[in-house]
Amino acid sequence: MATYSIGEVSKQMGLSVEAIRYYDREGLLPFVKRDSGGRRQFTEDNIQLMQMIMGLKRAGVPIKDIAYFVSWRLDGDDSLGERYDFLNAHEKVLEDEIASLEKSLAYLRFKKWYYKTAKAAGTEKIHLKAGTTQVDPSTYAEYDQLLKEGHSAKSLGDD
Amino acid sequence: MATYSIGEVSKQMGLSVEAIRYYDREGLLPFVKRDSGGRRQFTEDNIQLMQMIMGLKRAGVPIKDIAYFVSWRLDGDDSLGERYDFLNAHEKVLEDEIASLEKSLAYLRFKKWYYKTAKAAGTEKIHLKAGTTQVDPSTYAEYDQLLKEGHSAKSLGDD
DNA sequence: CTACACCCTGTAGTTAGCTACAGCTCAAGC
DNA sequence: GCTTGAGCTGTAGCTAACTACAGGGTGTAG
């Protein structure tokens, strides 16, 4: 069965060699065997597992939590319930995070429209209560109106 | 005009006093004046601005970048273009991040379905190529089929 | 047989975004 | 006029997720 060195895996997966060793130290790769000289030998199998692990990492799961997940794997079918619960909990975290980012994006698009129109007018004053740096309520009202008229938030801010 | 102490602002905005001082040190609050004893005095105006800044922070904008944005504000209307470009660039970052998280979420939901069905069968083996820890292609095919039949990814993984 | 690429461990350093003192000042209440 | 609470600065410490050596081993090619 073909095996791969840490350097090969590094290139294949786009991770630094140091990062892979770090993941190993943190308990993410307990399934990786060593050769007689103490070097890590990665099998196809191992690499597929690592891809799963990187999937969790991309999903924002902390490395310590992934280590738990991986250790459950070693317990075999007994831990199927724990693993399901773990993913379920993290699904919620991800959903919440996406929702929060969507809100931030909406806010950012409002601000884009705000600066686009200010720039067109040559001054930010058109949006401010006279003599302050506070945004005038009519600015928000105008934006809401435009959204109601069917303009998308994305298009409103675009130049 | 009413002003607020750092402690009041801390409670009002749900930030620690230390965090606010940290933001000030990093150049996020150059507009905050001091009283004769050197204490920060926040106006209503200041607080609205801070809320805008926290909006950018929630959107994942690094504190150093926000400091640039804030410093442009001090340049007045001359910097409206820069500020628009800044928000535009960050809109793209946010969009990409959301897209990436959506992909992760889809993956996580597949895994939930995978463990839900494995648990129901009592063993993960139903999804693996015999004798390996590699997922059998038929598992992916089955999941894709279910999605095609109109089941939502969210519902498929739910218990 | 020796150079060289690549691997190893262990330890130290880095960045972001805070948190936690230590030691001091100041204003208000009793 | 003294205590108390809140504020100040400056510096040190913390966590996550790496990165960067230093010092040493290994296996293959010429």
mmCIF file of C-alpha atoms (C1' of nucleotides) in Angstrom:
data_model
loop_
_atom_site.group_PDB
_atom_site.id
_atom_site.type_symbol
_atom_site.label_atom_id
_atom_site.label_comp_id
_atom_site.label_asym_id
_atom_site.label_seq_id
_atom_site.Cartn_x
_atom_site.Cartn_y
_atom_site.Cartn_z
ATOM 1 C CA MET A 1 0.000 0.000 0.000
ATOM 2 C CA ALA A 2 1.397 3.366 -1.043
ATOM 3 C CA THR A 3 2.351 5.788 1.698
ATOM 4 C CA TYR A 4 3.232 9.474 1.691
ATOM 5 C CA SER A 5 5.748 11.551 3.606
ATOM 6 C CA ILE A 6 4.785 14.651 5.535
ATOM 7 C CA GLY A 7 6.251 16.807 2.761
ATOM 8 C CA GLU A 8 4.089 15.131 0.116
ATOM 9 C CA VAL A 9 0.975 15.491 2.229
ATOM 10 C CA SER A 10 1.883 19.112 2.858
ATOM 11 C CA LYS A 11 1.922 19.875 -0.869
ATOM 12 C CA GLN A 12 -1.156 17.802 -1.589
ATOM 13 C CA MET A 13 -3.250 19.481 1.070
ATOM 14 C CA GLY A 14 -1.801 22.959 0.917
ATOM 15 C CA LEU A 15 -0.720 22.949 4.564
ATOM 16 C CA SER A 16 2.731 23.741 5.899
ATOM 17 C CA VAL A 17 4.788 20.831 7.216
ATOM 18 C CA GLU A 18 4.984 22.649 10.545
ATOM 19 C CA ALA A 19 1.208 22.974 10.704
ATOM 20 C CA ILE A 20 0.759 19.234 10.150
ATOM 21 C CA ARG A 21 3.226 18.455 12.934
ATOM 22 C CA TYR A 22 1.377 20.929 15.108
ATOM 23 C CA TYR A 23 -1.936 19.162 14.433
ATOM 24 C CA ASP A 24 -0.281 15.868 15.304
ATOM 25 C CA ARG A 25 0.999 17.297 18.595
ATOM 26 C CA GLU A 26 -2.486 18.534 19.396
ATOM 27 C CA GLY A 27 -3.931 15.061 18.932
ATOM 28 C CA LEU A 28 -5.612 15.480 15.562
ATOM 29 C CA LEU A 29 -3.642 12.726 13.844
ATOM 30 C CA PRO A 30 -3.276 9.805 16.290
ATOM 31 C CA PHE A 31 -3.867 7.368 13.434
ATOM 32 C CA VAL A 32 -0.676 8.252 11.565
ATOM 33 C CA LYS A 33 1.959 5.495 11.835
ATOM 34 C CA ARG A 34 5.757 5.895 11.791
ATOM 35 C CA ASP A 35 8.420 4.067 9.819
ATOM 36 C CA SER A 36 11.516 2.463 11.372
ATOM 37 C CA GLY A 37 13.262 5.817 11.390
ATOM 38 C CA GLY A 38 10.435 7.524 13.259
ATOM 39 C CA ARG A 39 9.048 9.339 10.231
ATOM 40 C CA ARG A 40 5.336 9.788 9.698
ATOM 41 C CA GLN A 41 3.828 7.538 7.048
ATOM 42 C CA PHE A 42 0.485 8.725 5.669
ATOM 43 C CA THR A 43 -1.819 6.262 3.902
ATOM 44 C CA GLU A 44 -4.612 7.203 1.456
ATOM 45 C CA ASP A 45 -6.957 6.409 4.282
ATOM 46 C CA ASN A 46 -5.186 8.829 6.608
ATOM 47 C CA ILE A 47 -5.367 11.561 4.020
ATOM 48 C CA GLN A 48 -9.104 11.154 3.580
ATOM 49 C CA LEU A 49 -9.508 11.419 7.318
ATOM 50 C CA MET A 50 -7.352 14.537 7.370
ATOM 51 C CA GLN A 51 -9.544 16.062 4.717
ATOM 52 C CA MET A 52 -12.527 15.466 6.956
ATOM 53 C CA ILE A 53 -10.653 17.093 9.826
ATOM 54 C CA MET A 54 -9.743 20.116 7.710
ATOM 55 C CA GLY A 55 -13.425 20.344 6.803
ATOM 56 C CA LEU A 56 -14.231 20.742 10.486
ATOM 57 C CA LYS A 57 -11.436 23.292 10.847
ATOM 58 C CA ARG A 58 -12.778 25.340 7.955
ATOM 59 C CA ALA A 59 -16.147 25.199 9.660
ATOM 60 C CA GLY A 60 -14.473 27.003 12.558
ATOM 61 C CA VAL A 61 -14.332 24.093 14.996
ATOM 62 C CA PRO A 62 -11.492 24.731 17.488
ATOM 63 C CA ILE A 63 -8.597 22.324 17.248
ATOM 64 C CA LYS A 64 -9.104 21.059 20.792
ATOM 65 C CA ASP A 65 -12.687 20.159 19.990
ATOM 66 C CA ILE A 66 -11.626 18.342 16.840
ATOM 67 C CA ALA A 67 -9.185 16.380 18.986
ATOM 68 C CA TYR A 68 -12.127 15.099 21.055
ATOM 69 C CA PHE A 69 -13.982 14.152 17.914
ATOM 70 C CA VAL A 70 -10.965 12.262 16.612
ATOM 71 C CA SER A 71 -10.464 10.473 19.922
ATOM 72 C CA TRP A 72 -14.085 9.315 19.823
ATOM 73 C CA ARG A 73 -13.407 7.752 16.447
ATOM 74 C CA LEU A 74 -10.908 5.463 18.154
ATOM 75 C CA ASP A 75 -13.730 4.199 20.367
ATOM 76 C CA GLY A 76 -15.484 2.899 17.296
ATOM 77 C CA ASP A 77 -19.250 2.520 16.968
ATOM 78 C CA ASP A 78 -19.846 3.146 20.668
ATOM 79 C CA SER A 79 -19.271 6.847 20.131
ATOM 80 C CA LEU A 80 -21.588 7.363 17.128
ATOM 81 C CA GLY A 81 -24.042 9.201 19.386
ATOM 82 C CA GLU A 82 -21.405 11.559 20.789
ATOM 83 C CA ARG A 83 -20.133 12.307 17.329
ATOM 84 C CA TYR A 84 -23.630 13.117 16.100
ATOM 85 C CA ASP A 85 -24.259 15.398 19.080
ATOM 86 C CA PHE A 86 -20.947 17.131 18.503
ATOM 87 C CA LEU A 87 -21.793 17.897 14.885
ATOM 88 C CA ASN A 88 -25.276 18.960 15.861
ATOM 89 C CA ALA A 89 -23.918 21.447 18.394
ATOM 90 C CA HIS A 90 -21.500 22.812 15.884
ATOM 91 C CA GLU A 91 -24.168 23.111 13.227
ATOM 92 C CA LYS A 92 -25.941 25.534 15.518
ATOM 93 C CA VAL A 93 -22.758 27.539 16.097
ATOM 94 C CA LEU A 94 -22.207 27.810 12.360
ATOM 95 C CA GLU A 95 -25.810 28.787 11.662
ATOM 96 C CA ASP A 96 -25.622 31.525 14.263
ATOM 97 C CA GLU A 97 -22.337 32.766 12.922
ATOM 98 C CA ILE A 98 -23.655 32.921 9.378
ATOM 99 C CA ALA A 99 -26.754 34.779 10.570
ATOM 100 C CA SER A 100 -24.584 37.282 12.418
ATOM 101 C CA LEU A 101 -22.364 37.821 9.381
ATOM 102 C CA GLU A 102 -25.436 38.324 7.184
ATOM 103 C CA LYS A 103 -26.530 41.091 9.536
ATOM 104 C CA SER A 104 -23.082 42.655 9.413
ATOM 105 C CA LEU A 105 -23.143 42.457 5.642
ATOM 106 C CA ALA A 106 -26.497 44.238 5.505
ATOM 107 C CA TYR A 107 -25.069 46.947 7.743
ATOM 108 C CA LEU A 108 -21.961 47.260 5.627
ATOM 109 C CA ARG A 109 -24.056 47.614 2.483
ATOM 110 C CA PHE A 110 -26.061 50.390 4.071
ATOM 111 C CA LYS A 111 -22.797 52.145 4.887
ATOM 112 C CA LYS A 112 -21.639 51.709 1.283
ATOM 113 C CA TRP A 113 -24.813 53.362 0.033
ATOM 114 C CA TYR A 114 -24.314 56.060 2.650
ATOM 115 C CA TYR A 115 -20.813 56.884 1.394
ATOM 116 C CA LYS A 116 -21.725 56.472 -2.239
ATOM 117 C CA THR A 117 -24.483 59.076 -1.952
ATOM 118 C CA ALA A 118 -22.343 61.319 0.300
ATOM 119 C CA LYS A 119 -19.556 61.222 -2.245
ATOM 120 C CA ALA A 120 -21.986 62.056 -5.056
ATOM 121 C CA ALA A 121 -23.194 65.043 -3.017
ATOM 122 C CA GLY A 122 -19.618 66.029 -2.212
ATOM 123 C CA THR A 123 -20.249 65.974 1.527
ATOM 124 C CA GLU A 124 -21.359 63.714 4.332
ATOM 125 C CA LYS A 125 -23.506 66.526 5.703
ATOM 126 C CA ILE A 126 -26.490 65.424 3.618
ATOM 127 C CA HIS A 127 -26.830 62.483 6.042
ATOM 128 C CA LEU A 128 -26.117 64.193 9.355
ATOM 129 C CA LYS A 129 -28.182 66.104 11.865
ATOM 130 C CA ALA A 130 -27.007 69.701 11.524
ATOM 131 C CA GLY A 131 -23.964 70.489 13.630
ATOM 132 C CA THR A 132 -23.367 66.918 14.858
ATOM 133 C CA THR A 133 -21.749 63.739 13.602
ATOM 134 C CA GLN A 134 -24.971 61.840 14.229
ATOM 135 C CA VAL A 135 -26.786 60.263 11.329
ATOM 136 C CA ASP A 136 -30.138 61.861 10.610
ATOM 137 C CA PRO A 137 -33.113 59.489 10.934
ATOM 138 C CA SER A 138 -34.291 60.535 7.492
ATOM 139 C CA THR A 139 -31.199 58.854 6.048
ATOM 140 C CA TYR A 140 -32.283 55.506 7.459
ATOM 141 C CA ALA A 141 -35.832 56.148 6.302
ATOM 142 C CA GLU A 142 -34.699 56.895 2.767
ATOM 143 C CA TYR A 143 -32.641 53.700 2.628
ATOM 144 C CA ASP A 144 -35.504 51.591 3.976
ATOM 145 C CA GLN A 145 -37.769 53.121 1.374
ATOM 146 C CA LEU A 146 -35.375 52.166 -1.422
ATOM 147 C CA LEU A 147 -35.223 48.596 -0.116
ATOM 148 C CA LYS A 148 -39.006 48.468 0.022
ATOM 149 C CA GLU A 149 -39.159 49.591 -3.579
ATOM 150 C CA GLY A 150 -37.404 46.382 -4.441
ATOM 151 C CA HIS A 151 -33.804 47.529 -4.831
ATOM 152 C CA SER A 152 -31.347 44.963 -3.462
ATOM 153 C CA ALA A 153 -29.027 46.034 -0.678
ATOM 154 C CA LYS A 154 -26.120 44.875 -2.783
ATOM 155 C CA SER A 155 -27.062 46.960 -5.826
ATOM 156 C CA LEU A 156 -27.807 50.104 -3.808
ATOM 157 C CA GLY A 157 -24.252 50.396 -2.549
ATOM 158 C CA ASP A 158 -22.541 49.480 -5.806
ATOM 159 C CA ASP A 159 -20.893 52.122 -7.897
ATOM 160 C CA MET B 1 -24.671 68.385 26.917
ATOM 161 C CA ALA B 2 -24.743 65.148 28.901
ATOM 162 C CA THR B 3 -21.584 63.066 28.985
ATOM 163 C CA TYR B 4 -20.849 59.540 30.133
ATOM 164 C CA SER B 5 -17.944 57.961 31.967
ATOM 165 C CA ILE B 6 -16.102 54.932 30.650
ATOM 166 C CA GLY B 7 -17.914 52.762 33.210
ATOM 167 C CA GLU B 8 -21.323 53.909 32.002
ATOM 168 C CA VAL B 9 -20.406 53.355 28.383
ATOM 169 C CA SER B 10 -19.073 49.928 29.312
ATOM 170 C CA LYS B 11 -22.440 48.875 30.746
ATOM 171 C CA GLN B 12 -24.412 50.498 27.968
ATOM 172 C CA MET B 13 -22.463 48.777 25.206
ATOM 173 C CA GLY B 14 -21.691 45.491 26.909
ATOM 174 C CA LEU B 15 -17.936 45.948 26.609
ATOM 175 C CA SER B 16 -15.403 45.709 29.409
ATOM 176 C CA VAL B 17 -13.795 48.937 30.590
ATOM 177 C CA GLU B 18 -10.429 47.428 29.723
ATOM 178 C CA ALA B 19 -11.569 46.650 26.187
ATOM 179 C CA ILE B 20 -12.681 50.249 25.648
ATOM 180 C CA ARG B 21 -9.315 51.563 26.875
ATOM 181 C CA TYR B 22 -7.649 49.057 24.566
ATOM 182 C CA TYR B 23 -9.657 50.341 21.589
ATOM 183 C CA ASP B 24 -8.659 53.869 22.528
ATOM 184 C CA ARG B 25 -4.976 52.877 22.672
ATOM 185 C CA GLU B 26 -5.310 51.303 19.224
ATOM 186 C CA GLY B 27 -6.633 54.542 17.780
ATOM 187 C CA LEU B 28 -10.311 53.640 17.457
ATOM 188 C CA LEU B 29 -11.558 56.465 19.666
ATOM 189 C CA PRO B 30 -9.497 59.595 18.873
ATOM 190 C CA PHE B 31 -12.650 61.695 19.134
ATOM 191 C CA VAL B 32 -13.169 61.074 22.857
ATOM 192 C CA LYS B 33 -12.337 64.155 24.961
ATOM 193 C CA ARG B 34 -11.005 64.222 28.542
ATOM 194 C CA ASP B 35 -12.124 66.217 31.589
ATOM 195 C CA SER B 36 -9.782 68.328 33.738
ATOM 196 C CA GLY B 37 -8.733 65.209 35.658
ATOM 197 C CA GLY B 38 -7.796 63.300 32.504
ATOM 198 C CA ARG B 39 -10.897 61.083 32.468
ATOM 199 C CA ARG B 40 -12.627 60.141 29.263
ATOM 200 C CA GLN B 41 -15.896 61.948 28.622
ATOM 201 C CA PHE B 42 -18.179 60.273 26.096
ATOM 202 C CA THR B 43 -20.910 62.275 24.383
ATOM 203 C CA GLU B 44 -24.053 60.795 22.746
ATOM 204 C CA ASP B 45 -22.349 61.509 19.489
ATOM 205 C CA ASN B 46 -19.278 59.541 20.495
ATOM 206 C CA ILE B 47 -21.413 56.583 21.510
ATOM 207 C CA GLN B 48 -23.173 56.490 18.142
ATOM 208 C CA LEU B 49 -19.799 56.486 16.445
ATOM 209 C CA MET B 50 -18.627 53.676 18.694
ATOM 210 C CA GLN B 51 -21.668 51.666 17.734
ATOM 211 C CA MET B 52 -20.704 52.081 14.101
ATOM 212 C CA ILE B 53 -17.189 50.941 14.945
ATOM 213 C CA MET B 54 -18.478 47.890 16.808
ATOM 214 C CA GLY B 55 -20.569 47.133 13.737
ATOM 215 C CA LEU B 56 -17.382 46.951 11.685
ATOM 216 C CA LYS B 57 -15.773 44.801 14.375
ATOM 217 C CA ARG B 58 -18.676 42.365 14.322
ATOM 218 C CA ALA B 59 -18.273 42.254 10.572
ATOM 219 C CA GLY B 60 -14.783 40.908 11.221
ATOM 220 C CA VAL B 61 -12.821 44.020 10.241
ATOM 221 C CA PRO B 62 -9.453 43.939 12.044
ATOM 222 C CA ILE B 63 -8.956 46.648 14.630
ATOM 223 C CA LYS B 64 -5.996 48.147 12.784
ATOM 224 C CA ASP B 65 -8.100 48.546 9.653
ATOM 225 C CA ILE B 66 -10.870 50.181 11.624
ATOM 226 C CA ALA B 67 -8.260 52.617 12.981
ATOM 227 C CA TYR B 68 -7.509 53.696 9.392
ATOM 228 C CA PHE B 69 -11.177 54.144 8.704
ATOM 229 C CA VAL B 70 -11.579 56.266 11.830
ATOM 230 C CA SER B 71 -8.549 58.378 10.972
ATOM 231 C CA TRP B 72 -10.034 59.089 7.523
ATOM 232 C CA ARG B 73 -13.130 60.405 9.227
ATOM 233 C CA LEU B 74 -10.943 63.128 10.742
ATOM 234 C CA ASP B 75 -10.020 64.220 7.221
ATOM 235 C CA GLY B 76 -13.664 65.022 6.580
ATOM 236 C CA ASP B 77 -15.305 64.898 3.188
ATOM 237 C CA ASP B 78 -11.998 64.544 1.343
ATOM 238 C CA SER B 79 -11.855 60.906 2.348
ATOM 239 C CA LEU B 80 -15.369 59.836 1.333
ATOM 240 C CA GLY B 81 -13.902 57.933 -1.595
ATOM 241 C CA GLU B 82 -11.413 56.048 0.557
ATOM 242 C CA ARG B 83 -14.079 55.136 3.036
ATOM 243 C CA TYR B 84 -16.343 53.823 0.295
ATOM 244 C CA ASP B 85 -13.511 51.750 -1.171
ATOM 245 C CA PHE B 86 -12.690 50.373 2.247
ATOM 246 C CA LEU B 87 -16.248 49.194 2.821
ATOM 247 C CA ASN B 88 -16.412 47.820 -0.687
ATOM 248 C CA ALA B 89 -13.291 45.729 -0.129
ATOM 249 C CA HIS B 90 -14.615 44.455 3.136
ATOM 250 C CA GLU B 91 -17.981 43.614 1.621
ATOM 251 C CA LYS B 92 -16.154 41.205 -0.648
ATOM 252 C CA VAL B 93 -14.281 39.630 2.275
ATOM 253 C CA LEU B 94 -17.540 39.124 4.144
ATOM 254 C CA GLU B 95 -19.318 37.656 1.117
ATOM 255 C CA ASP B 96 -16.508 35.197 0.585
ATOM 256 C CA GLU B 97 -16.472 34.245 4.221
ATOM 257 C CA ILE B 98 -20.198 33.633 4.273
ATOM 258 C CA ALA B 99 -19.946 31.520 1.121
ATOM 259 C CA SER B 100 -17.182 29.468 2.683
ATOM 260 C CA LEU B 101 -19.159 28.945 5.878
ATOM 261 C CA GLU B 102 -22.204 27.893 3.865
ATOM 262 C CA LYS B 103 -20.082 25.216 2.230
ATOM 263 C CA SER B 104 -18.820 24.072 5.603
ATOM 264 C CA LEU B 105 -22.370 23.956 6.880
ATOM 265 C CA ALA B 106 -23.442 21.773 3.966
ATOM 266 C CA TYR B 107 -20.555 19.439 4.718
ATOM 267 C CA LEU B 108 -21.409 19.339 8.399
ATOM 268 C CA ARG B 109 -25.012 18.475 7.606
ATOM 269 C CA PHE B 110 -23.896 15.624 5.421
ATOM 270 C CA LYS B 111 -21.805 14.340 8.315
ATOM 271 C CA LYS B 112 -24.785 14.644 10.631
ATOM 272 C CA TRP B 113 -26.865 12.501 8.278
ATOM 273 C CA TYR B 114 -23.937 10.104 8.030
ATOM 274 C CA TYR B 115 -23.790 9.635 11.809
ATOM 275 C CA LYS B 116 -27.543 9.627 12.221
ATOM 276 C CA THR B 117 -27.902 6.726 9.798
ATOM 277 C CA ALA B 118 -24.802 4.974 11.168
ATOM 278 C CA LYS B 119 -26.224 5.214 14.663
ATOM 279 C CA ALA B 120 -29.549 3.850 13.482
ATOM 280 C CA ALA B 121 -27.726 0.915 11.876
ATOM 281 C CA GLY B 122 -25.612 0.440 15.008
ATOM 282 C CA THR B 123 -22.376 0.705 13.068
ATOM 283 C CA GLU B 124 -20.424 3.066 10.857
ATOM 284 C CA LYS B 125 -19.554 0.117 8.591
ATOM 285 C CA ILE B 126 -22.650 0.684 6.463
ATOM 286 C CA HIS B 127 -20.875 3.737 5.036
ATOM 287 C CA LEU B 128 -17.346 2.408 4.650
ATOM 288 C CA LYS B 129 -15.486 0.476 1.998
ATOM 289 C CA ALA B 130 -14.970 -2.973 3.534
ATOM 290 C CA GLY B 131 -11.850 -3.161 5.675
ATOM 291 C CA THR B 132 -10.952 0.510 5.472
ATOM 292 C CA THR B 133 -11.939 3.753 7.147
ATOM 293 C CA GLN B 134 -12.721 5.280 3.774
ATOM 294 C CA VAL B 135 -16.233 6.364 2.977
ATOM 295 C CA ASP B 136 -17.868 4.301 0.260
ATOM 296 C CA PRO B 137 -18.873 6.326 -2.823
ATOM 297 C CA SER B 138 -22.354 4.848 -2.593
ATOM 298 C CA THR B 139 -22.835 6.768 0.654
ATOM 299 C CA TYR B 140 -22.298 10.061 -1.140
ATOM 300 C CA ALA B 141 -24.530 8.911 -3.981
ATOM 301 C CA GLU B 142 -27.326 8.019 -1.593
ATOM 302 C CA TYR B 143 -27.127 11.422 0.097
ATOM 303 C CA ASP B 144 -27.121 13.265 -3.235
ATOM 304 C CA GLN B 145 -30.148 11.270 -4.281
ATOM 305 C CA LEU B 146 -32.027 12.280 -1.139
ATOM 306 C CA LEU B 147 -31.182 15.940 -1.755
ATOM 307 C CA LYS B 148 -32.393 15.616 -5.340
ATOM 308 C CA GLU B 149 -35.668 14.186 -4.107
ATOM 309 C CA GLY B 150 -36.228 17.517 -2.427
ATOM 310 C CA HIS B 151 -35.202 16.764 1.140
ATOM 311 C CA SER B 152 -33.395 19.704 2.717
ATOM 312 C CA ALA B 153 -29.849 19.185 3.978
ATOM 313 C CA LYS B 154 -30.950 20.516 7.337
ATOM 314 C CA SER B 155 -33.828 18.103 7.732
ATOM 315 C CA LEU B 156 -31.858 15.057 6.575
ATOM 316 C CA GLY B 157 -29.404 15.305 9.457
ATOM 317 C CA ASP B 158 -31.964 16.139 12.130
ATOM 318 C CA ASP B 159 -33.029 13.557 14.630
ATOM 319 C "C1'" DC C 1 31.672 7.583 1.570
ATOM 320 C "C1'" DT C 2 30.006 11.759 1.725
ATOM 321 C "C1'" DA C 3 26.820 15.232 0.444
ATOM 322 C "C1'" DC C 4 22.200 16.552 0.422
ATOM 323 C "C1'" DA C 5 17.333 16.635 0.924
ATOM 324 C "C1'" DC C 6 14.170 15.618 4.027
ATOM 325 C "C1'" DC C 7 12.642 14.111 8.419
ATOM 326 C "C1'" DC C 8 12.600 14.398 13.722
ATOM 327 C "C1'" DT C 9 11.870 16.812 18.608
ATOM 328 C "C1'" DG C 10 11.838 20.595 21.577
ATOM 329 C "C1'" DT C 11 11.595 25.173 22.502
ATOM 330 C "C1'" DA C 12 10.883 29.938 21.560
ATOM 331 C "C1'" DG C 13 8.645 33.625 19.103
ATOM 332 C "C1'" DT C 14 4.496 35.824 16.712
ATOM 333 C "C1'" DT C 15 -0.144 38.101 16.103
ATOM 334 C "C1'" DA C 16 -4.772 39.479 17.520
ATOM 335 C "C1'" DG C 17 -7.515 40.851 20.909
ATOM 336 C "C1'" DC C 18 -8.041 41.198 25.018
ATOM 337 C "C1'" DT C 19 -7.559 40.648 30.533
ATOM 338 C "C1'" DA C 20 -5.179 41.475 34.863
ATOM 339 C "C1'" DC C 21 -2.586 43.803 37.909
ATOM 340 C "C1'" DA C 22 0.335 47.577 40.308
ATOM 341 C "C1'" DG C 23 0.558 51.946 41.684
ATOM 342 C "C1'" DC C 24 -1.271 56.411 41.331
ATOM 343 C "C1'" DT C 25 -4.909 60.506 41.044
ATOM 344 C "C1'" DC C 26 -9.200 62.594 41.829
ATOM 345 C "C1'" DA C 27 -13.968 63.908 43.411
ATOM 346 C "C1'" DA C 28 -17.774 63.027 46.489
ATOM 347 C "C1'" DG C 29 -19.846 61.689 50.814
ATOM 348 C "C1'" DC C 30 -19.725 61.405 55.738
ATOM 349 C "C1'" DG D 1 -10.044 65.482 56.368
ATOM 350 C "C1'" DC D 2 -10.342 60.774 55.502
ATOM 351 C "C1'" DT D 3 -12.332 56.878 53.084
ATOM 352 C "C1'" DT D 4 -14.187 54.948 48.994
ATOM 353 C "C1'" DG D 5 -15.105 54.200 44.272
ATOM 354 C "C1'" DA D 6 -13.955 55.032 39.860
ATOM 355 C "C1'" DG D 7 -10.675 56.605 36.699
ATOM 356 C "C1'" DC D 8 -5.709 56.773 34.772
ATOM 357 C "C1'" DT D 9 -1.173 54.731 32.686
ATOM 358 C "C1'" DG D 10 2.008 51.211 31.927
ATOM 359 C "C1'" DT D 11 3.330 46.735 31.778
ATOM 360 C "C1'" DA D 12 2.669 41.855 31.977
ATOM 361 C "C1'" DG D 13 0.049 37.758 30.935
ATOM 362 C "C1'" DC D 14 -3.199 34.868 28.246
ATOM 363 C "C1'" DT D 15 -5.198 31.880 24.288
ATOM 364 C "C1'" DA D 16 -5.330 30.156 19.596
ATOM 365 C "C1'" DA D 17 -2.999 28.685 15.890
ATOM 366 C "C1'" DC D 18 0.769 28.725 13.979
ATOM 367 C "C1'" DT D 19 5.885 29.784 12.462
ATOM 368 C "C1'" DA D 20 10.803 29.624 13.124
ATOM 369 C "C1'" DC D 21 14.782 27.900 14.619
ATOM 370 C "C1'" DA D 22 18.496 24.825 16.848
ATOM 371 C "C1'" DG D 23 20.428 20.610 16.966
ATOM 372 C "C1'" DG D 24 20.302 16.052 15.360
ATOM 373 C "C1'" DG D 25 18.970 11.642 12.571
ATOM 374 C "C1'" DT D 26 18.294 9.070 7.974
ATOM 375 C "C1'" DG D 27 18.344 7.211 3.368
ATOM 376 C "C1'" DT D 28 19.553 7.670 -1.266
ATOM 377 C "C1'" DA D 29 22.426 9.357 -5.402
ATOM 378 C "C1'" DG D 30 26.757 10.057 -7.346
#
